[in-house]
mmCIF file of C-alpha atoms in Angstrom:
data_model
loop_
_atom_site.group_PDB
_atom_site.id
_atom_site.type_symbol
_atom_site.label_atom_id
_atom_site.label_comp_id
_atom_site.label_asym_id
_atom_site.label_seq_id
_atom_site.Cartn_x
_atom_site.Cartn_y
_atom_site.Cartn_z
ATOM 1 C CA MET A 263 -7.619 -7.454 -4.753
ATOM 2 C CA ASN A 264 -8.020 -6.816 -1.304
ATOM 3 C CA ILE A 265 -4.987 -4.925 0.951
ATOM 4 C CA PRO A 266 -4.426 -5.146 3.932
ATOM 5 C CA LYS A 267 -4.248 -2.638 6.660
ATOM 6 C CA PRO A 268 -0.364 -1.330 7.276
ATOM 7 C CA LEU A 269 1.533 -2.776 10.124
ATOM 8 C CA LYS A 270 2.960 -0.748 13.136
ATOM 9 C CA VAL A 271 4.781 -0.782 15.916
ATOM 10 C CA GLY A 272 2.607 -1.649 18.983
ATOM 11 C CA ASP A 273 0.460 -4.499 16.748
ATOM 12 C CA THR A 274 -0.519 -7.424 17.020
ATOM 13 C CA ILE A 275 1.732 -10.384 14.904
ATOM 14 C CA GLY A 276 -0.092 -14.069 15.446
ATOM 15 C CA LEU A 277 1.873 -16.945 14.623
ATOM 16 C CA ILE A 278 0.918 -20.315 13.322
ATOM 17 C CA ALA A 279 2.692 -23.620 11.608
ATOM 18 C CA PRO A 280 -0.049 -24.374 9.003
ATOM 19 C CA SER A 281 3.069 -26.886 7.216
ATOM 20 C CA GLY A 282 5.993 -28.226 9.196
ATOM 21 C CA PRO A 283 6.511 -28.274 12.894
ATOM 22 C CA LEU A 284 9.347 -26.206 14.508
ATOM 23 C CA ARG A 285 12.611 -28.037 14.325
ATOM 24 C CA LYS A 286 15.161 -25.927 15.701
ATOM 25 C CA GLY A 287 14.760 -22.875 17.950
ATOM 26 C CA ASN A 288 12.187 -22.088 21.003
ATOM 27 C CA ILE A 289 9.130 -20.995 20.536
ATOM 28 C CA GLU A 290 9.580 -18.425 23.404
ATOM 29 C CA GLN A 291 12.720 -16.986 21.977
ATOM 30 C CA ILE A 292 11.056 -16.461 18.900
ATOM 31 C CA LYS A 293 8.500 -14.601 20.332
ATOM 32 C CA SER A 294 11.242 -12.446 22.225
ATOM 33 C CA ALA A 295 12.660 -11.553 19.459
ATOM 34 C CA ILE A 296 9.902 -10.347 17.368
ATOM 35 C CA GLN A 297 8.413 -8.397 20.526
ATOM 36 C CA SER A 298 12.154 -6.648 20.344
ATOM 37 C CA TYR A 299 10.777 -4.858 17.319
ATOM 38 C CA GLY A 300 7.885 -3.288 18.999
ATOM 39 C CA TYR A 301 5.314 -5.741 18.300
ATOM 40 C CA ASP A 302 2.807 -7.970 20.329
ATOM 41 C CA VAL A 303 3.070 -11.476 19.768
ATOM 42 C CA LYS A 304 -0.025 -14.137 19.762
ATOM 43 C CA ILE A 305 0.972 -17.879 19.244
ATOM 44 C CA GLY A 306 -1.465 -20.427 17.526
ATOM 45 C CA GLU A 307 -2.098 -23.690 19.124
ATOM 46 C CA SER A 308 -0.126 -25.563 15.820
ATOM 47 C CA CYS A 309 3.015 -23.900 17.095
ATOM 48 C CA TYR A 310 3.415 -26.075 19.810
ATOM 49 C CA LEU A 311 1.874 -29.111 18.153
ATOM 50 C CA GLN A 312 3.627 -32.129 16.298
ATOM 51 C CA HIS A 313 1.938 -35.026 14.351
ATOM 52 C CA LYS A 314 3.376 -37.935 12.300
ATOM 53 C CA GLY A 315 7.099 -36.272 13.039
ATOM 54 C CA TYR A 316 6.213 -33.683 10.116
ATOM 55 C CA LEU A 317 3.182 -31.808 10.334
ATOM 56 C CA ALA A 318 2.630 -29.360 13.213
ATOM 57 C CA GLY A 319 -0.315 -30.793 14.484
ATOM 58 C CA ASP A 320 -3.175 -32.669 12.638
ATOM 59 C CA ASP A 321 -4.938 -31.402 9.229
ATOM 60 C CA GLU A 322 -8.001 -30.107 11.088
ATOM 61 C CA THR A 323 -6.044 -28.268 13.897
ATOM 62 C CA ARG A 324 -3.740 -26.588 11.439
ATOM 63 C CA ALA A 325 -6.446 -25.406 9.195
ATOM 64 C CA LYS A 326 -8.360 -24.101 12.429
ATOM 65 C CA ASP A 327 -5.496 -21.567 13.399
ATOM 66 C CA VAL A 328 -5.119 -20.821 9.917
ATOM 67 C CA GLU A 329 -9.170 -19.513 10.141
ATOM 68 C CA LYS A 330 -9.094 -18.517 14.106
ATOM 69 C CA MET A 331 -5.621 -16.058 13.181
ATOM 70 C CA PHE A 332 -7.909 -14.421 10.562
ATOM 71 C CA LEU A 333 -11.110 -14.429 12.457
ATOM 72 C CA ASP A 334 -9.176 -12.923 15.915
ATOM 73 C CA ASP A 335 -10.036 -8.714 15.801
ATOM 74 C CA SER A 336 -7.057 -8.633 18.004
ATOM 75 C CA ILE A 337 -4.527 -10.097 15.389
ATOM 76 C CA ASP A 338 -3.032 -7.136 12.672
ATOM 77 C CA ALA A 339 -0.814 -9.546 10.854
ATOM 78 C CA ILE A 340 -0.201 -13.002 10.559
ATOM 79 C CA MET A 341 3.116 -14.627 10.250
ATOM 80 C CA CYS A 342 3.778 -18.508 9.628
ATOM 81 C CA LEU A 343 6.370 -20.055 11.857
ATOM 82 C CA ARG A 344 8.241 -22.084 9.084
ATOM 83 C CA GLY A 345 7.498 -24.205 5.710
ATOM 84 C CA GLY A 346 8.258 -27.926 5.706
ATOM 85 C CA TYR A 347 5.282 -30.050 4.088
ATOM 86 C CA GLY A 348 1.572 -29.965 5.217
ATOM 87 C CA ILE A 349 -0.292 -26.761 3.151
ATOM 88 C CA SER A 350 -1.680 -29.504 0.520
ATOM 89 C CA ARG A 351 -2.894 -31.559 3.091
ATOM 90 C CA ILE A 352 -5.391 -28.757 4.609
ATOM 91 C CA LEU A 353 -6.242 -26.766 1.220
ATOM 92 C CA ASP A 354 -9.650 -28.219 1.473
ATOM 93 C CA LYS A 355 -10.043 -27.604 4.788
ATOM 94 C CA ILE A 356 -10.215 -23.918 5.353
ATOM 95 C CA ASP A 357 -13.293 -21.814 5.320
ATOM 96 C CA TYR A 358 -12.247 -19.073 2.435
ATOM 97 C CA LYS A 359 -14.885 -16.771 3.449
ATOM 98 C CA VAL A 360 -12.846 -15.882 6.978
ATOM 99 C CA VAL A 361 -10.019 -15.077 4.872
ATOM 100 C CA TYR A 362 -11.986 -13.249 2.239
ATOM 101 C CA GLN A 363 -14.136 -11.408 4.997
ATOM 102 C CA ASN A 364 -11.039 -10.678 7.078
ATOM 103 C CA PRO A 365 -8.244 -9.400 5.029
ATOM 104 C CA LYS A 366 -4.761 -9.311 7.375
ATOM 105 C CA VAL A 367 -1.379 -9.241 6.631
ATOM 106 C CA PHE A 368 -0.373 -13.233 5.973
ATOM 107 C CA ILE A 369 3.423 -13.752 5.344
ATOM 108 C CA GLY A 370 5.874 -16.493 4.504
ATOM 109 C CA PHE A 371 7.355 -18.615 1.984
ATOM 110 C CA SER A 372 8.376 -21.974 1.050
ATOM 111 C CA ASP A 373 5.229 -24.442 1.580
ATOM 112 C CA ILE A 374 3.586 -21.546 2.091
ATOM 113 C CA THR A 375 3.069 -20.752 -1.274
ATOM 114 C CA GLY A 376 -0.094 -23.216 -1.452
ATOM 115 C CA LEU A 377 -1.582 -20.395 0.804
ATOM 116 C CA HIS A 378 -0.252 -17.962 -0.877
ATOM 117 C CA ILE A 379 -1.869 -18.994 -4.384
ATOM 118 C CA VAL A 380 -5.069 -19.822 -3.077
ATOM 119 C CA PHE A 381 -5.248 -16.482 -0.990
ATOM 120 C CA ASN A 382 -4.601 -14.333 -4.125
ATOM 121 C CA GLN A 383 -7.013 -16.359 -6.403
ATOM 122 C CA ILE A 384 -9.542 -17.324 -4.058
ATOM 123 C CA CYS A 385 -10.099 -14.761 -1.723
ATOM 124 C CA ASN A 386 -8.447 -11.647 -3.706
ATOM 125 C CA LEU A 387 -6.080 -11.154 -1.189
ATOM 126 C CA SER A 388 -2.716 -9.345 -1.312
ATOM 127 C CA THR A 389 -0.412 -11.639 0.707
ATOM 128 C CA TYR A 390 3.834 -11.589 1.090
ATOM 129 C CA HIS A 391 6.247 -13.844 0.195
ATOM 130 C CA GLY A 392 8.570 -13.214 2.799
ATOM 131 C CA ILE A 393 10.228 -14.060 6.481
ATOM 132 C CA MET A 394 9.183 -16.491 8.486
ATOM 133 C CA ALA A 395 8.962 -16.134 12.512
ATOM 134 C CA TYR A 396 11.433 -19.068 13.169
ATOM 135 C CA THR A 397 14.704 -16.895 11.966
ATOM 136 C CA ALA A 398 12.749 -13.534 13.859
ATOM 137 C CA PRO A 399 16.041 -13.655 15.723
ATOM 138 C CA LYS A 400 18.457 -13.756 12.814
ATOM 139 C CA TRP A 401 16.566 -11.199 11.169
ATOM 140 C CA ASP A 402 19.501 -8.786 9.519
ATOM 141 C CA ASP A 403 18.541 -4.977 8.817
ATOM 142 C CA PHE A 404 17.726 -5.156 4.795
ATOM 143 C CA THR A 405 15.709 -8.342 5.851
ATOM 144 C CA TYR A 406 13.313 -6.560 8.481
ATOM 145 C CA ALA A 407 13.581 -3.659 6.471
ATOM 146 C CA SER A 408 12.469 -5.145 2.946
ATOM 147 C CA PHE A 409 9.541 -7.002 5.251
ATOM 148 C CA ILE A 410 8.430 -3.404 6.659
ATOM 149 C CA ASN A 411 8.511 -1.570 3.215
ATOM 150 C CA ALA A 412 6.602 -4.162 1.603
ATOM 151 C CA ILE A 413 3.638 -4.382 4.133
ATOM 152 C CA ASN A 414 3.401 -0.444 4.247
ATOM 153 C CA PHE A 415 3.939 0.774 1.036
ATOM 154 C CA ASP A 416 0.930 3.134 -0.373
ATOM 155 C CA GLU A 417 1.723 3.895 -4.272
ATOM 156 C CA GLU A 418 4.781 3.052 -5.188
ATOM 157 C CA LEU A 419 7.359 0.298 -4.054
ATOM 158 C CA THR A 420 11.123 -0.174 -6.047
ATOM 159 C CA ILE A 421 12.822 -3.399 -5.310
ATOM 160 C CA HIS A 422 16.854 -3.612 -5.026
ATOM 161 C CA ASN A 423 19.214 -6.445 -4.528
ATOM 162 C CA PRO A 424 21.480 -6.376 -1.261
ATOM 163 C CA THR A 425 24.543 -4.576 -2.659
ATOM 164 C CA LYS A 426 26.294 -7.827 -3.149
ATOM 165 C CA GLU A 427 23.945 -9.374 -5.089
ATOM 166 C CA LYS A 428 23.952 -8.876 -8.958
ATOM 167 C CA ILE A 429 20.217 -9.802 -10.435
ATOM 168 C CA TYR A 430 20.659 -11.315 -13.888
ATOM 169 C CA THR A 431 19.005 -10.771 -17.089
ATOM 170 C CA ILE A 432 17.860 -13.738 -18.667
ATOM 171 C CA LEU A 433 15.861 -12.650 -21.645
ATOM 172 C CA ASP A 434 15.448 -8.564 -22.527
ATOM 173 C CA GLY A 435 12.008 -6.715 -22.267
ATOM 174 C CA ASN A 436 9.381 -5.227 -20.000
ATOM 175 C CA ALA A 437 6.338 -6.940 -18.570
ATOM 176 C CA GLU A 438 3.713 -6.202 -16.018
ATOM 177 C CA GLY A 439 0.827 -7.838 -14.346
ATOM 178 C CA LYS A 440 0.091 -8.837 -10.938
ATOM 179 C CA LEU A 441 2.859 -10.998 -9.231
ATOM 180 C CA ILE A 442 2.084 -14.369 -8.324
ATOM 181 C CA GLY A 443 4.359 -17.882 -7.599
ATOM 182 C CA GLY A 444 6.722 -18.560 -4.784
ATOM 183 C CA ASN A 445 8.269 -22.126 -4.729
ATOM 184 C CA LEU A 446 9.057 -23.983 -7.910
ATOM 185 C CA SER A 447 7.699 -27.652 -6.150
ATOM 186 C CA LEU A 448 4.463 -26.016 -4.715
ATOM 187 C CA ILE A 449 3.789 -24.038 -7.801
ATOM 188 C CA THR A 450 3.962 -27.498 -9.560
ATOM 189 C CA SER A 451 1.924 -29.430 -7.345
ATOM 190 C CA THR A 452 -1.132 -27.114 -7.947
ATOM 191 C CA LEU A 453 -1.356 -28.655 -11.660
ATOM 192 C CA GLY A 454 -4.315 -30.102 -12.108
ATOM 193 C CA THR A 455 -6.145 -29.236 -8.979
ATOM 194 C CA LYS A 456 -8.819 -26.879 -8.468
ATOM 195 C CA TYR A 457 -6.007 -24.530 -6.920
ATOM 196 C CA GLU A 458 -4.016 -24.496 -10.149
ATOM 197 C CA ILE A 459 -2.067 -21.042 -10.335
ATOM 198 C CA ASN A 460 -2.955 -18.908 -12.589
ATOM 199 C CA THR A 461 -0.887 -17.031 -14.647
ATOM 200 C CA LYS A 462 -2.652 -15.611 -17.201
ATOM 201 C CA ASN A 463 -1.362 -12.037 -17.668
ATOM 202 C CA LYS A 464 1.001 -11.756 -14.456
ATOM 203 C CA ILE A 465 4.163 -12.570 -13.366
ATOM 204 C CA LEU A 466 5.576 -15.455 -12.319
ATOM 205 C CA PHE A 467 7.689 -15.223 -9.625
ATOM 206 C CA ILE A 468 10.128 -18.408 -8.869
ATOM 207 C CA GLU A 469 12.121 -19.998 -6.168
ATOM 208 C CA GLU A 470 13.587 -23.153 -4.854
ATOM 209 C CA ILE A 471 16.230 -25.040 -2.634
ATOM 210 C CA GLY A 472 17.856 -27.903 -2.725
ATOM 211 C CA GLU A 473 17.167 -29.179 -6.113
ATOM 212 C CA TYR A 474 19.069 -30.942 -8.586
ATOM 213 C CA ILE A 475 19.357 -29.252 -11.958
ATOM 214 C CA TYR A 476 17.416 -31.598 -13.542
ATOM 215 C CA ARG A 477 14.786 -31.760 -11.232
ATOM 216 C CA ILE A 478 14.167 -28.336 -11.592
ATOM 217 C CA ASP A 479 14.242 -28.919 -15.352
ATOM 218 C CA ARG A 480 11.584 -31.468 -14.752
ATOM 219 C CA MET A 481 9.223 -29.066 -12.911
ATOM 220 C CA LEU A 482 9.875 -26.212 -15.523
ATOM 221 C CA MET A 483 8.875 -28.079 -18.417
ATOM 222 C CA HIS A 484 5.843 -29.481 -16.281
ATOM 223 C CA LEU A 485 5.122 -25.660 -16.061
ATOM 224 C CA TYR A 486 5.758 -24.958 -19.990
ATOM 225 C CA HIS A 487 3.433 -28.122 -20.772
ATOM 226 C CA ALA A 488 0.724 -26.770 -18.889
ATOM 227 C CA GLY A 489 1.151 -23.341 -20.501
ATOM 228 C CA LYS A 490 1.575 -21.360 -17.261
ATOM 229 C CA LEU A 491 5.134 -19.911 -18.817
ATOM 230 C CA ASN A 492 3.059 -18.974 -22.375
ATOM 231 C CA ASP A 493 0.267 -17.429 -19.902
ATOM 232 C CA CYS A 494 2.457 -15.290 -18.180
ATOM 233 C CA SER A 495 3.713 -11.838 -19.330
ATOM 234 C CA GLY A 496 7.081 -12.161 -17.359
ATOM 235 C CA ILE A 497 9.135 -14.400 -14.945
ATOM 236 C CA ILE A 498 11.288 -13.075 -12.040
ATOM 237 C CA TYR A 499 13.658 -16.166 -10.953
ATOM 238 C CA GLY A 500 14.418 -15.760 -7.218
ATOM 239 C CA ASP A 501 17.567 -17.494 -5.152
ATOM 240 C CA PHE A 502 17.949 -21.374 -6.098
ATOM 241 C CA ASN A 503 20.014 -22.298 -3.038
ATOM 242 C CA ASP A 504 22.016 -25.083 -3.211
ATOM 243 C CA CYS A 505 20.028 -26.086 -6.444
ATOM 244 C CA ARG A 506 23.032 -27.707 -7.942
ATOM 245 C CA LYS A 507 24.592 -30.053 -10.942
ATOM 246 C CA PHE A 508 23.847 -34.272 -10.722
ATOM 247 C CA ASN A 509 26.967 -34.472 -12.981
ATOM 248 C CA GLU A 510 29.785 -32.118 -13.478
ATOM 249 C CA GLU A 511 28.803 -31.843 -17.059
ATOM 250 C CA ASP A 512 25.398 -30.955 -16.417
ATOM 251 C CA ASN A 513 24.676 -27.259 -17.036
ATOM 252 C CA GLU A 514 24.627 -24.151 -15.378
ATOM 253 C CA ILE A 515 21.162 -23.194 -13.246
ATOM 254 C CA ILE A 516 21.211 -19.670 -15.464
ATOM 255 C CA ASP A 517 21.697 -21.861 -18.700
ATOM 256 C CA LEU A 518 18.663 -23.795 -17.857
ATOM 257 C CA LEU A 519 16.814 -20.463 -16.893
ATOM 258 C CA ARG A 520 17.600 -19.132 -20.083
ATOM 259 C CA GLU A 521 16.743 -21.863 -22.216
ATOM 260 C CA ILE A 522 12.985 -21.859 -20.678
ATOM 261 C CA SER A 523 12.802 -18.582 -21.134
ATOM 262 C CA GLU A 524 13.794 -18.130 -24.827
ATOM 263 C CA LYS A 525 11.178 -20.954 -25.489
ATOM 264 C CA VAL A 526 8.200 -19.062 -24.437
ATOM 265 C CA ASN A 527 10.339 -16.214 -25.224
ATOM 266 C CA LYS A 528 9.361 -13.985 -22.214
ATOM 267 C CA PRO A 529 11.063 -11.045 -20.710
ATOM 268 C CA ALA A 530 13.252 -12.790 -17.538
ATOM 269 C CA ILE A 531 15.301 -12.145 -14.879
ATOM 270 C CA TYR A 532 17.690 -14.036 -12.361
ATOM 271 C CA ASN A 533 18.827 -13.977 -8.616
ATOM 272 C CA LEU A 534 16.479 -11.735 -6.895
ATOM 273 C CA GLN A 535 17.305 -12.730 -3.326
ATOM 274 C CA ALA A 536 13.959 -13.593 -2.598
ATOM 275 C CA GLY A 537 13.468 -17.204 -1.118
ATOM 276 C CA HIS A 538 15.063 -19.130 1.361
ATOM 277 C CA CYS A 539 18.437 -16.994 1.426
ATOM 278 C CA MET A 540 19.064 -14.515 3.862
ATOM 279 C CA PRO A 541 19.198 -11.342 3.504
ATOM 280 C CA MET A 542 15.723 -11.843 2.121
ATOM 281 C CA LEU A 543 13.465 -9.348 0.143
ATOM 282 C CA THR A 544 9.955 -9.461 1.323
ATOM 283 C CA LEU A 545 7.494 -9.590 -2.305
ATOM 284 C CA PRO A 546 3.649 -8.361 -2.360
ATOM 285 C CA LEU A 547 2.187 -10.763 -4.230
ATOM 286 C CA GLY A 548 -1.134 -9.972 -5.935
ATOM 287 C CA ALA A 549 0.256 -6.305 -6.285
ATOM 288 C CA ASN A 550 0.907 -4.786 -9.484
ATOM 289 C CA CYS A 551 4.246 -5.808 -10.874
ATOM 290 C CA TYR A 552 6.472 -3.492 -13.519
ATOM 291 C CA MET A 553 9.716 -5.248 -14.566
ATOM 292 C CA ASP A 554 12.618 -4.219 -16.868
ATOM 293 C CA ALA A 555 14.446 -6.753 -17.514
ATOM 294 C CA THR A 556 17.230 -5.328 -19.771
ATOM 295 C CA THR A 557 17.906 -3.072 -16.765
ATOM 296 C CA GLN A 558 17.293 -5.099 -14.129
ATOM 297 C CA SER A 559 14.442 -2.954 -12.655
ATOM 298 C CA ILE A 560 11.064 -4.046 -10.686
ATOM 299 C CA LYS A 561 8.540 -1.787 -9.502
ATOM 300 C CA PHE A 562 5.409 -2.487 -7.506
ATOM 301 C CA MET A 563 1.845 -0.292 -7.740
ATOM 302 C CA ARG A 564 -0.800 0.195 -6.100
#
C-alpha cells in the first residue's frame, strides 16, 4: 500500500465536499476550528455549493475537486466536509492515476466509504476512516488524539475504545489482514459493480446509522450471499448509531451480528467506537490489522 506522509502542525489540510452539501454550521467557523489545531486550511469549490438540494455541486465539479486536491502540491492532507449522498455518482468521473501518483492523507467516513474502497483497491492508497471537517468545532480530546495517532503511526498502533465504551466479543478467535470497509449501506451498494469491495483475506469493518435492525439483517445477508463474509478473515463491527427495532419483539442488534458471524465462523467483535459517534476512533484502512476477538484487542502494523 502507498502510505501517505505523516501530517504535522503547520501543514495544509484541503477540504472537499464530494457528497452532500454543508447543511449545518458555517464553513468559515469550520476553517477557524481546524486552524486552531495549528494547520493551514484550503477550501475546495465544492464546499460552497449545493446542487439538486442534496449534492455539493454537480458531479463534474465534485470529481474535479477531488483531483485538484491530490494534484495541489501545497496540500498535505485531504479531509471531507461531510457525508450524505453523492459518491456513487462520481466514481466513474475521477482520474485514479492522479490519486495513485500523488498519495496523501485522505480522511472521512459514511458516504465517503465509496472513495475509501476504490482508493484502497484501485490506487493502492491507505486511507483513514475518521473525523470530518464539519464536526471540527466539536472535536474532543479523544477523537483528535485518535486522528493524530492513526495518520502518524510508524510501526505499530493499538486501538482502544473510550473508557466507558465496552468492546464485545461476538465470536472468539484471531484474525489478520488488511482492514477494509466502512458504512454498511455503501459497502453493499458496490456489489455487482466494477468498484465491488474485495474482502479476500482481509478484516472487514462495518458501521451503520439510522437503520432498522431488519434492514441491517438484509444488507448483511446480501454480503453473505455475495461471498464477502466468507472471504474475509475477521469482522469488526463498529458503532450502529440509532439502529433500532421495528417491532418490540425484534432481536437486539448484537444477536443479529452474532448469528451472521456464526454462519461464516469468523472471529468478530462489536461496538468499536468508529462510525457515526463522538468520541470517534480513526482507523487506517489498507493497513495490516491483527485482531484478537477473545481479548477484544486490535493492532495495526506497517
